[in-house]
Amino acid sequence: MNGVLSGKRIVLGVTGSIAAYKAVGLLRLLTQAGASVHVVMTDSAIRFIAPLTFEVLSGHPVASDVFAGHQEMKHLSLTEQADLLVVAPCTANTLAKLALGLADNLLGTLALTVQCPVIICPAMDGEMWAHPAAQAHAQTLRHRGAVIVEPEVGSLASGEWGQGRLATEEAIMSTAVGLLQCRTDWQGERVLISAGPTQEPIDPVRFISNGSSGKMGFAMAEAAVARGAEVVLVTGPTHLAAPKKVTVVPVVTAEEMLQALTVRFEWATTLIMTAAVGDFRPKQAHAHKLKKDQWNGEGLVLERTPDILMALSAQRTHQRLVGFAAETDHLIEHGQAKLTNKHLDMLVVNQIGGEQSAFGNDTNEVYVLAPGSAPHQIPRMPKRQLADTLLDRILSLPVQPSRQKVVSFPTP
Ligand code: CTP
């Protein structure tokens, strides 16, 4: 990472969490990468760790008090020149303040003046992070363009097990590098991505679906657009906010997803199928709600949905085709079969089931399969970071002659 952030000015906001000491490690990584880091601490952060530690390691005075006179007021200009604001760790209290735009301390005040990208790294008790208030604040900040590096699952300061640990310094660092490096290697590419589950109706209130959250597909869309691609995201029902600058096409059933992807397939240079497409649907969807005293559940007949990837693969002209497999066992064996049968350029194999299931988690570890290559394991990392790693590999896939065809279309 040496030198990748040279010339960059970063404001590191540290708040009053037990994880405040981890900001020291992050500061070291950022400075080793060449960034000039200015630390802003809240009063509660100062109760956990002495500002002197940050001053020595950053080579700059620590700012904490908005009313501390001329010297501190100068720090209000800090964010004007900043390339990045990172808040790590971010307590539930600061998360709420940032979402609401409260300016009762220096960090909150600075956050209101920033023009640069913002990374927020929450750290708190698992129940606090899961609380609808904290989730809503995180979502508000995402909507405003902040990148939330989600806390990790593990043992917490309370002794409990849950999602609340500050993300690793490496994960935060790689998000910072990703945002600041302004990679444009996907410029000129048109990427069609499917995400989320599909829902197949039984009647107007019941449906068959699966546990896909859509997070991997949304992360792929966010990463591709950040690297210069034009992106259309065809997504089944999820609770995720649309990534900025991505055209989102909502669908519900596998048939709708097939239609939405088919009409855009010729436009695309790459198709990435992260969607967990339902394989079965009721043969007959009832127009009225089935009353339980009139139906005992018998006679629900299912039929197969179309295999979208297989259908599009048969129509391929120039597109790269990337699939995502959901497997519970024999990952490589089942994955290789799908790679071959669906004639894909790459297949990403996810493990489904158990605590570390790819479904719903913010992190993932996968195997990448490609024709003629040995399986490649990518270790567990945040899905956003994994998306960048996968985009690197997709770009390096050998170019098929038919793929060189240049197609020029407006975004569908
Ligand atoms: N897929 C698809 N249409 C389907 C089912 C799957 O396009 N009806 C795509 C998925 O989006 C994914 C890939 O095929 O990219 C593999 O999906 P997966 O669910 O792992 O495998 P299936 O082909 O459905 O096989 P099985 O359920 O038997 O494992």
Coordinates of C-alpha atoms and ligand atoms in Angstrom, one line a residue:
M1 CA 0.0 0.0 0.0
N2 CA 3.1 2.2 0.2
G3 CA 2.5 5.5 -1.5
V4 CA -1.0 4.8 -2.8
L5 CA -2.4 7.7 -0.8
S6 CA 0.5 10.1 -1.2
G7 CA -0.6 13.7 -1.5
K8 CA -4.0 12.8 0.0
R9 CA -5.3 14.7 3.0
I10 CA -7.5 12.7 5.3
V11 CA -9.5 13.8 8.4
L12 CA -9.8 10.9 10.8
G13 CA -12.7 11.4 13.3
V14 CA -12.3 9.3 16.4
T15 CA -15.3 8.9 18.8
G16 CA -15.8 7.5 22.3
S17 CA -15.9 3.8 21.7
I18 CA -13.7 1.1 23.4
A19 CA -12.4 0.5 19.8
A20 CA -10.9 4.0 19.8
Y21 CA -7.4 2.4 20.2
K22 CA -7.9 0.7 16.9
A23 CA -7.9 4.1 15.2
V24 CA -4.2 4.2 16.0
G25 CA -3.5 1.2 13.8
L26 CA -5.7 2.8 11.0
L27 CA -3.8 6.0 11.3
R28 CA -0.5 4.2 10.9
L29 CA -1.8 2.4 7.8
L30 CA -3.0 5.7 6.3
T31 CA 0.2 7.5 6.9
Q32 CA 2.3 4.6 5.7
A33 CA 0.3 4.8 2.5
G34 CA 1.5 8.4 2.2
A35 CA -1.6 10.3 3.4
S36 CA -1.4 13.4 5.6
V37 CA -3.9 12.6 8.4
H38 CA -5.5 15.1 10.7
V39 CA -7.2 13.6 13.7
V40 CA -10.4 15.1 15.3
M41 CA -11.5 13.6 18.6
T42 CA -14.7 13.9 20.5
D43 CA -14.6 14.5 24.2
S44 CA -15.6 10.9 24.9
A45 CA -12.8 9.6 22.6
I46 CA -10.3 11.5 24.7
R47 CA -11.5 9.5 27.8
F48 CA -10.5 6.3 26.0
I49 CA -7.2 7.4 24.5
A50 CA -4.8 10.3 24.8
P51 CA -4.7 12.8 21.9
L52 CA -0.9 12.8 22.2
T53 CA -0.7 9.3 20.7
F54 CA -2.4 10.5 17.5
E55 CA -0.4 13.8 17.5
V56 CA 2.9 11.9 17.6
L57 CA 1.9 9.4 15.0
S58 CA 0.2 11.9 12.6
G59 CA 2.7 14.7 13.1
H60 CA -0.3 17.1 13.4
P61 CA -2.1 18.5 16.4
V62 CA -5.3 16.8 17.4
A63 CA -8.4 19.0 17.1
S64 CA -11.3 18.4 19.5
D65 CA -12.9 21.6 20.7
V66 CA -14.9 23.9 18.4
F67 CA -14.6 26.7 20.9
A68 CA -11.0 26.5 21.8
G69 CA -9.9 29.7 20.1
H70 CA -8.1 30.7 17.0
Q71 CA -5.9 27.6 16.6
E72 CA -8.9 25.3 16.7
M73 CA -11.1 27.5 14.5
K74 CA -8.5 27.0 11.8
H75 CA -9.5 23.3 11.8
L76 CA -12.9 24.3 10.4
S77 CA -11.0 24.7 7.2
L78 CA -9.6 21.2 7.5
T79 CA -12.4 19.6 5.7
E80 CA -12.4 22.2 2.9
Q81 CA -9.0 20.9 1.9
A82 CA -9.7 17.2 2.8
D83 CA -9.9 14.5 0.2
L84 CA -11.6 12.1 2.7
L85 CA -13.3 12.1 6.0
V86 CA -13.2 8.8 7.9
V87 CA -15.1 8.4 11.2
A88 CA -13.6 5.3 12.9
P89 CA -14.8 4.1 15.3
C90 CA -18.2 5.8 15.0
T91 CA -20.4 5.3 18.1
A92 CA -24.2 5.0 18.0
N93 CA -24.3 8.5 19.4
T94 CA -22.1 10.0 16.6
L95 CA -23.9 8.0 14.0
A96 CA -27.2 9.6 15.1
K97 CA -25.6 13.1 15.2
L98 CA -24.2 12.7 11.7
A99 CA -27.5 11.5 10.3
L100 CA -29.3 14.4 11.9
G101 CA -26.7 17.0 11.1
L102 CA -26.1 18.0 14.7
A103 CA -23.2 20.3 15.2
D104 CA -22.7 20.2 19.0
N105 CA -19.0 19.2 18.7
L106 CA -16.1 19.8 16.3
L107 CA -16.6 16.5 14.4
G108 CA -20.3 17.1 13.8
T109 CA -19.5 20.7 12.7
L110 CA -16.9 19.5 10.3
A111 CA -19.1 16.8 8.9
L112 CA -21.6 19.5 7.9
T113 CA -18.9 21.3 5.9
V114 CA -17.4 18.4 3.9
Q115 CA -17.4 18.2 0.2
C116 CA -15.2 15.1 0.0
P117 CA -16.2 11.4 0.3
V118 CA -17.1 10.2 3.8
I119 CA -16.4 6.8 5.3
I120 CA -18.2 5.8 8.5
C121 CA -17.1 2.8 10.5
P122 CA -19.7 2.1 13.2
A123 CA -18.6 0.2 16.4
M124 CA -21.1 -0.6 19.1
D125 CA -22.9 -3.3 20.9
G126 CA -24.7 -5.8 18.6
E127 CA -28.2 -4.9 19.9
M128 CA -27.5 -1.2 19.4
W129 CA -26.3 -1.8 15.8
A130 CA -29.4 -3.9 15.1
H131 CA -31.7 -1.3 16.5
P132 CA -34.0 0.2 13.9
A133 CA -32.8 3.7 14.9
A134 CA -29.1 2.9 14.2
Q135 CA -30.0 1.1 11.0
A136 CA -32.1 4.1 9.9
H137 CA -29.3 6.5 10.6
A138 CA -26.8 4.4 8.6
Q139 CA -29.3 4.3 5.8
T140 CA -29.8 8.0 5.8
L141 CA -26.0 8.5 5.6
R142 CA -25.8 6.0 2.8
H143 CA -28.5 7.9 0.9
R144 CA -26.4 11.0 1.3
G145 CA -23.4 9.2 -0.3
A146 CA -21.4 8.1 2.7
V147 CA -19.8 4.7 2.6
I148 CA -20.7 2.7 5.7
V149 CA -18.0 0.1 6.5
E150 CA -20.3 -2.3 8.4
P151 CA -19.1 -3.6 11.8
E152 CA -18.0 -7.2 11.9
V153 CA -19.5 -10.2 13.8
G154 CA -17.5 -11.4 16.7
S155 CA -17.1 -11.1 20.5
L156 CA -17.9 -7.6 21.8
A157 CA -16.7 -5.6 24.7
S158 CA -19.8 -6.6 26.6
G159 CA -18.7 -10.2 26.4
E160 CA -21.6 -10.9 24.1
W161 CA -21.3 -12.3 20.5
G162 CA -22.8 -10.2 17.8
Q163 CA -22.3 -7.7 14.9
G164 CA -20.7 -4.6 16.3
R165 CA -16.9 -4.9 16.2
L166 CA -15.2 -2.2 14.3
A167 CA -14.3 -3.4 10.8
T168 CA -10.6 -4.4 10.4
E169 CA -8.1 -1.6 9.7
E170 CA -7.4 -3.4 6.4
A171 CA -11.0 -3.3 5.4
I172 CA -11.3 0.4 6.2
M173 CA -8.0 1.1 4.5
S174 CA -9.0 -0.7 1.3
T175 CA -12.3 1.2 1.2
A176 CA -10.4 4.4 1.6
V177 CA -8.0 3.5 -1.2
G178 CA -10.9 2.4 -3.4
L179 CA -12.5 5.8 -3.0
L180 CA -9.4 7.8 -3.4
Q181 CA -7.7 6.0 -6.2
C182 CA -10.5 6.9 -8.6
R183 CA -9.9 3.9 -10.8
T184 CA -11.4 4.2 -14.2
D185 CA -10.5 0.8 -15.6
W186 CA -14.2 -0.1 -16.2
Q187 CA -14.9 3.1 -18.2
G188 CA -16.5 2.2 -21.5
E189 CA -18.0 -1.0 -20.1
R190 CA -21.7 -1.6 -19.9
V191 CA -22.5 -3.8 -17.0
L192 CA -25.8 -5.6 -16.5
I193 CA -26.2 -7.0 -13.0
S194 CA -28.9 -9.1 -11.5
A195 CA -29.4 -9.1 -7.7
G196 CA -31.6 -10.3 -4.9
P197 CA -34.1 -13.1 -4.7
T198 CA -37.1 -13.6 -6.9
Q199 CA -40.6 -14.1 -5.6
E200 CA -43.1 -16.5 -7.2
P201 CA -46.7 -15.9 -6.1
I202 CA -48.9 -18.6 -4.7
D203 CA -51.7 -16.1 -4.2
P204 CA -51.8 -12.3 -3.6
V205 CA -50.3 -12.7 -0.1
R206 CA -48.1 -15.8 -0.3
F207 CA -45.0 -16.5 -2.4
I208 CA -42.0 -18.8 -2.8
S209 CA -38.7 -17.0 -2.4
N210 CA -35.3 -17.4 -0.8
G211 CA -33.0 -15.6 1.7
S212 CA -30.9 -13.6 -0.7
S213 CA -30.4 -10.0 0.6
G214 CA -29.1 -8.6 -2.7
K215 CA -26.1 -7.1 -0.9
M216 CA -23.5 -8.8 -3.2
G217 CA -25.2 -7.6 -6.4
F218 CA -25.6 -4.0 -5.1
A219 CA -22.0 -4.1 -4.0
M220 CA -21.0 -5.2 -7.5
A221 CA -23.1 -2.4 -9.0
E222 CA -21.6 0.2 -6.7
A223 CA -18.0 -0.9 -7.4
A224 CA -18.5 -1.1 -11.2
V225 CA -20.0 2.4 -11.4
A226 CA -17.3 3.8 -9.1
R227 CA -14.7 2.5 -11.6
G228 CA -16.4 4.2 -14.6
A229 CA -18.8 1.6 -15.9
E230 CA -22.4 2.3 -17.0
V231 CA -24.5 0.0 -14.8
V232 CA -28.0 -1.4 -15.0
L233 CA -29.1 -3.3 -11.9
V234 CA -32.1 -5.6 -12.4
T235 CA -33.1 -6.6 -8.9
G236 CA -35.7 -8.7 -7.1
P237 CA -37.3 -7.4 -3.9
T238 CA -34.7 -6.2 -1.4
H239 CA -34.5 -3.5 1.3
L240 CA -31.4 -1.9 -0.1
A241 CA -31.0 1.7 -1.3
A242 CA -30.3 2.2 -5.0
P243 CA -26.6 2.9 -5.5
K244 CA -25.8 6.3 -6.9
K245 CA -25.6 6.6 -10.7
V246 CA -26.9 3.1 -11.3
T247 CA -30.1 2.5 -13.3
V248 CA -32.2 0.2 -11.2
V249 CA -34.9 -2.0 -12.7
P250 CA -37.1 -3.6 -10.0
V251 CA -38.6 -7.0 -10.8
V252 CA -40.4 -9.7 -8.8
T253 CA -40.5 -13.0 -10.5
A254 CA -37.9 -15.1 -12.5
E255 CA -39.9 -14.5 -15.7
E256 CA -39.9 -10.7 -15.1
M257 CA -36.1 -10.9 -14.4
L258 CA -35.6 -12.8 -17.7
Q259 CA -37.6 -10.2 -19.7
A260 CA -35.7 -7.3 -18.1
L261 CA -32.3 -8.8 -18.7
T262 CA -33.1 -10.1 -22.2
V263 CA -34.0 -6.6 -23.5
R264 CA -30.8 -5.2 -22.2
F265 CA -28.5 -8.1 -23.0
E266 CA -27.3 -6.9 -26.4
W267 CA -26.4 -3.5 -24.8
A268 CA -24.2 -5.1 -22.2
T269 CA -20.5 -5.9 -22.4
T270 CA -20.7 -7.9 -19.2
L271 CA -23.6 -9.8 -17.5
I272 CA -23.1 -10.5 -13.8
M273 CA -25.8 -12.8 -12.4
T274 CA -25.6 -12.5 -8.6
A275 CA -29.4 -13.0 -8.3
A276 CA -30.7 -16.1 -6.4
V277 CA -33.3 -16.8 -9.1
G278 CA -36.0 -19.1 -7.7
D279 CA -36.0 -22.4 -9.6
F280 CA -39.6 -23.3 -9.0
R281 CA -42.9 -21.5 -9.1
P282 CA -46.5 -22.6 -8.5
K283 CA -48.0 -23.8 -11.7
Q284 CA -51.0 -21.7 -10.9
A285 CA -51.0 -18.5 -9.0
H286 CA -54.4 -17.9 -7.4
A287 CA -56.0 -14.6 -8.0
H288 CA -57.7 -14.5 -4.5
K289 CA -56.2 -15.3 -1.1
L290 CA -56.5 -19.0 -0.4
K291 CA -58.5 -19.3 2.9
K292 CA -56.9 -21.8 5.3
D293 CA -60.2 -23.4 6.2
Q294 CA -60.9 -24.1 2.5
W295 CA -57.4 -25.4 1.6
N296 CA -55.1 -27.7 3.5
G297 CA -52.0 -27.0 1.5
E298 CA -52.4 -30.1 -0.7
G299 CA -52.2 -29.9 -4.4
L300 CA -49.7 -27.1 -4.7
V301 CA -48.0 -28.0 -8.0
L302 CA -44.7 -26.5 -8.9
E303 CA -43.0 -26.0 -12.2
R304 CA -39.5 -25.0 -13.2
T305 CA -38.8 -21.3 -13.9
P306 CA -36.6 -20.4 -16.9
D307 CA -32.8 -20.7 -16.3
I308 CA -32.0 -17.1 -17.2
L309 CA -28.3 -17.5 -17.4
M310 CA -28.6 -20.6 -19.6
A311 CA -31.0 -18.8 -21.9
L312 CA -28.8 -15.7 -22.2
S313 CA -25.7 -17.7 -22.6
A314 CA -27.3 -19.3 -25.7
Q315 CA -27.9 -15.8 -27.2
R316 CA -24.4 -14.5 -26.3
T317 CA -22.7 -12.4 -29.0
H318 CA -19.9 -10.4 -27.3
Q319 CA -20.7 -10.4 -23.6
R320 CA -18.7 -11.7 -20.7
L321 CA -20.8 -14.0 -18.6
V322 CA -20.3 -14.3 -14.8
G323 CA -22.5 -16.4 -12.6
F324 CA -22.7 -16.8 -8.8
A325 CA -23.5 -20.2 -7.5
A326 CA -25.2 -20.9 -4.2
E327 CA -24.0 -24.2 -2.7
T328 CA -24.2 -26.0 0.6
D329 CA -21.7 -28.8 -0.2
H330 CA -19.2 -30.0 -2.8
L331 CA -18.7 -26.3 -3.7
I332 CA -16.0 -26.8 -6.4
E333 CA -17.6 -29.9 -8.0
H334 CA -21.1 -28.4 -8.3
G335 CA -19.5 -25.1 -9.4
Q336 CA -17.5 -26.6 -12.2
A337 CA -20.6 -28.3 -13.5
K338 CA -22.5 -25.0 -13.6
L339 CA -19.5 -23.2 -15.2
T340 CA -19.4 -25.8 -18.0
N341 CA -23.2 -26.3 -18.5
K342 CA -24.0 -22.6 -18.6
H343 CA -20.9 -21.8 -20.8
L344 CA -19.7 -19.1 -18.4
D345 CA -16.4 -17.1 -18.4
M346 CA -16.4 -17.1 -14.6
L347 CA -18.4 -18.6 -11.7
V348 CA -18.2 -17.3 -8.2
V349 CA -19.1 -20.0 -5.7
N350 CA -20.8 -19.0 -2.4
Q351 CA -21.3 -21.2 0.6
I352 CA -24.9 -21.1 1.8
G353 CA -26.0 -22.1 5.2
G354 CA -24.5 -21.8 8.7
E355 CA -23.4 -18.6 10.5
Q356 CA -21.1 -17.5 7.7
S357 CA -23.7 -18.0 5.0
A358 CA -23.3 -15.7 2.0
F359 CA -27.1 -14.9 2.2
G360 CA -27.6 -11.8 4.3
N361 CA -24.1 -11.4 5.6
D362 CA -22.0 -8.3 4.9
T363 CA -18.9 -10.3 4.3
N364 CA -18.3 -13.3 2.1
E365 CA -15.6 -15.7 1.1
V366 CA -15.8 -17.4 -2.3
Y367 CA -14.1 -19.6 -4.8
V368 CA -13.7 -18.3 -8.3
L369 CA -13.8 -20.8 -11.2
A370 CA -12.9 -20.1 -14.8
P371 CA -12.4 -22.4 -17.7
G372 CA -8.9 -23.8 -17.8
S373 CA -7.9 -22.4 -14.4
A374 CA -7.5 -23.9 -11.0
P375 CA -10.2 -22.8 -8.5
H376 CA -9.1 -19.6 -6.8
Q377 CA -10.1 -19.0 -3.2
I378 CA -10.8 -15.4 -2.1
P379 CA -10.7 -15.0 1.8
R380 CA -13.5 -13.5 3.8
M381 CA -13.9 -9.8 3.3
P382 CA -16.6 -7.1 3.1
K383 CA -18.8 -7.6 0.1
R384 CA -17.9 -4.2 -1.3
Q385 CA -14.2 -5.0 -1.2
L386 CA -14.9 -8.5 -2.7
A387 CA -16.8 -6.7 -5.5
D388 CA -13.6 -4.8 -6.4
T389 CA -11.5 -7.9 -6.2
L390 CA -14.0 -9.8 -8.5
L391 CA -14.1 -6.8 -11.0
D392 CA -10.3 -7.0 -11.2
R393 CA -10.5 -10.7 -12.1
I394 CA -13.4 -10.2 -14.6
L395 CA -11.4 -7.5 -16.5
S396 CA -8.5 -9.9 -16.8
L397 CA -10.6 -12.7 -18.4
P398 CA -9.2 -13.6 -21.8
V399 CA -11.0 -11.7 -24.5
Q400 CA -13.0 -13.8 -26.9
P401 CA -12.9 -12.7 -30.5
S402 CA -16.7 -12.3 -30.6
R403 CA -16.5 -10.0 -27.6
Q404 CA -14.5 -7.4 -29.3
K405 CA -17.5 -6.3 -31.3
V406 CA -18.3 -2.7 -30.4
V407 CA -21.9 -2.0 -29.6
S408 CA -23.1 1.6 -29.0
F409 CA -26.4 2.0 -27.3
P410 CA -28.0 4.5 -24.9
T411 CA -28.5 3.1 -21.5
P412 CA -31.7 1.1 -21.7
Ligands
CTP1 N1 -29.7 -18.8 -12.4 C1 -30.5 -18.3 -13.4 N2 -31.8 -18.8 -13.5 C2 -32.2 -19.8 -12.7 C3 -31.4 -20.3 -11.7 C4 -30.1 -19.8 -11.6 O1 -30.1 -17.5 -14.2 N3 -33.5 -20.2 -12.9 C5 -28.3 -18.3 -12.3 C6 -28.0 -17.6 -11.0 O2 -28.3 -16.2 -11.1 C7 -26.6 -17.9 -10.8 C8 -26.3 -19.2 -11.5 O3 -27.4 -19.4 -12.4 O4 -25.7 -16.9 -11.4 C9 -26.2 -20.4 -10.6 O5 -27.4 -20.4 -9.8 P1 -27.6 -21.5 -8.6 O6 -28.9 -21.2 -7.9 O7 -26.4 -21.7 -7.8 O8 -27.8 -22.8 -9.5 P2 -28.9 -23.5 -10.3 O9 -28.5 -23.3 -11.8 O10 -30.3 -22.9 -9.9 O11 -28.8 -25.0 -9.9 P3 -29.2 -25.7 -8.5 O12 -30.3 -24.9 -7.9 O13 -29.6 -27.1 -8.9 O14 -27.9 -25.7 -7.6

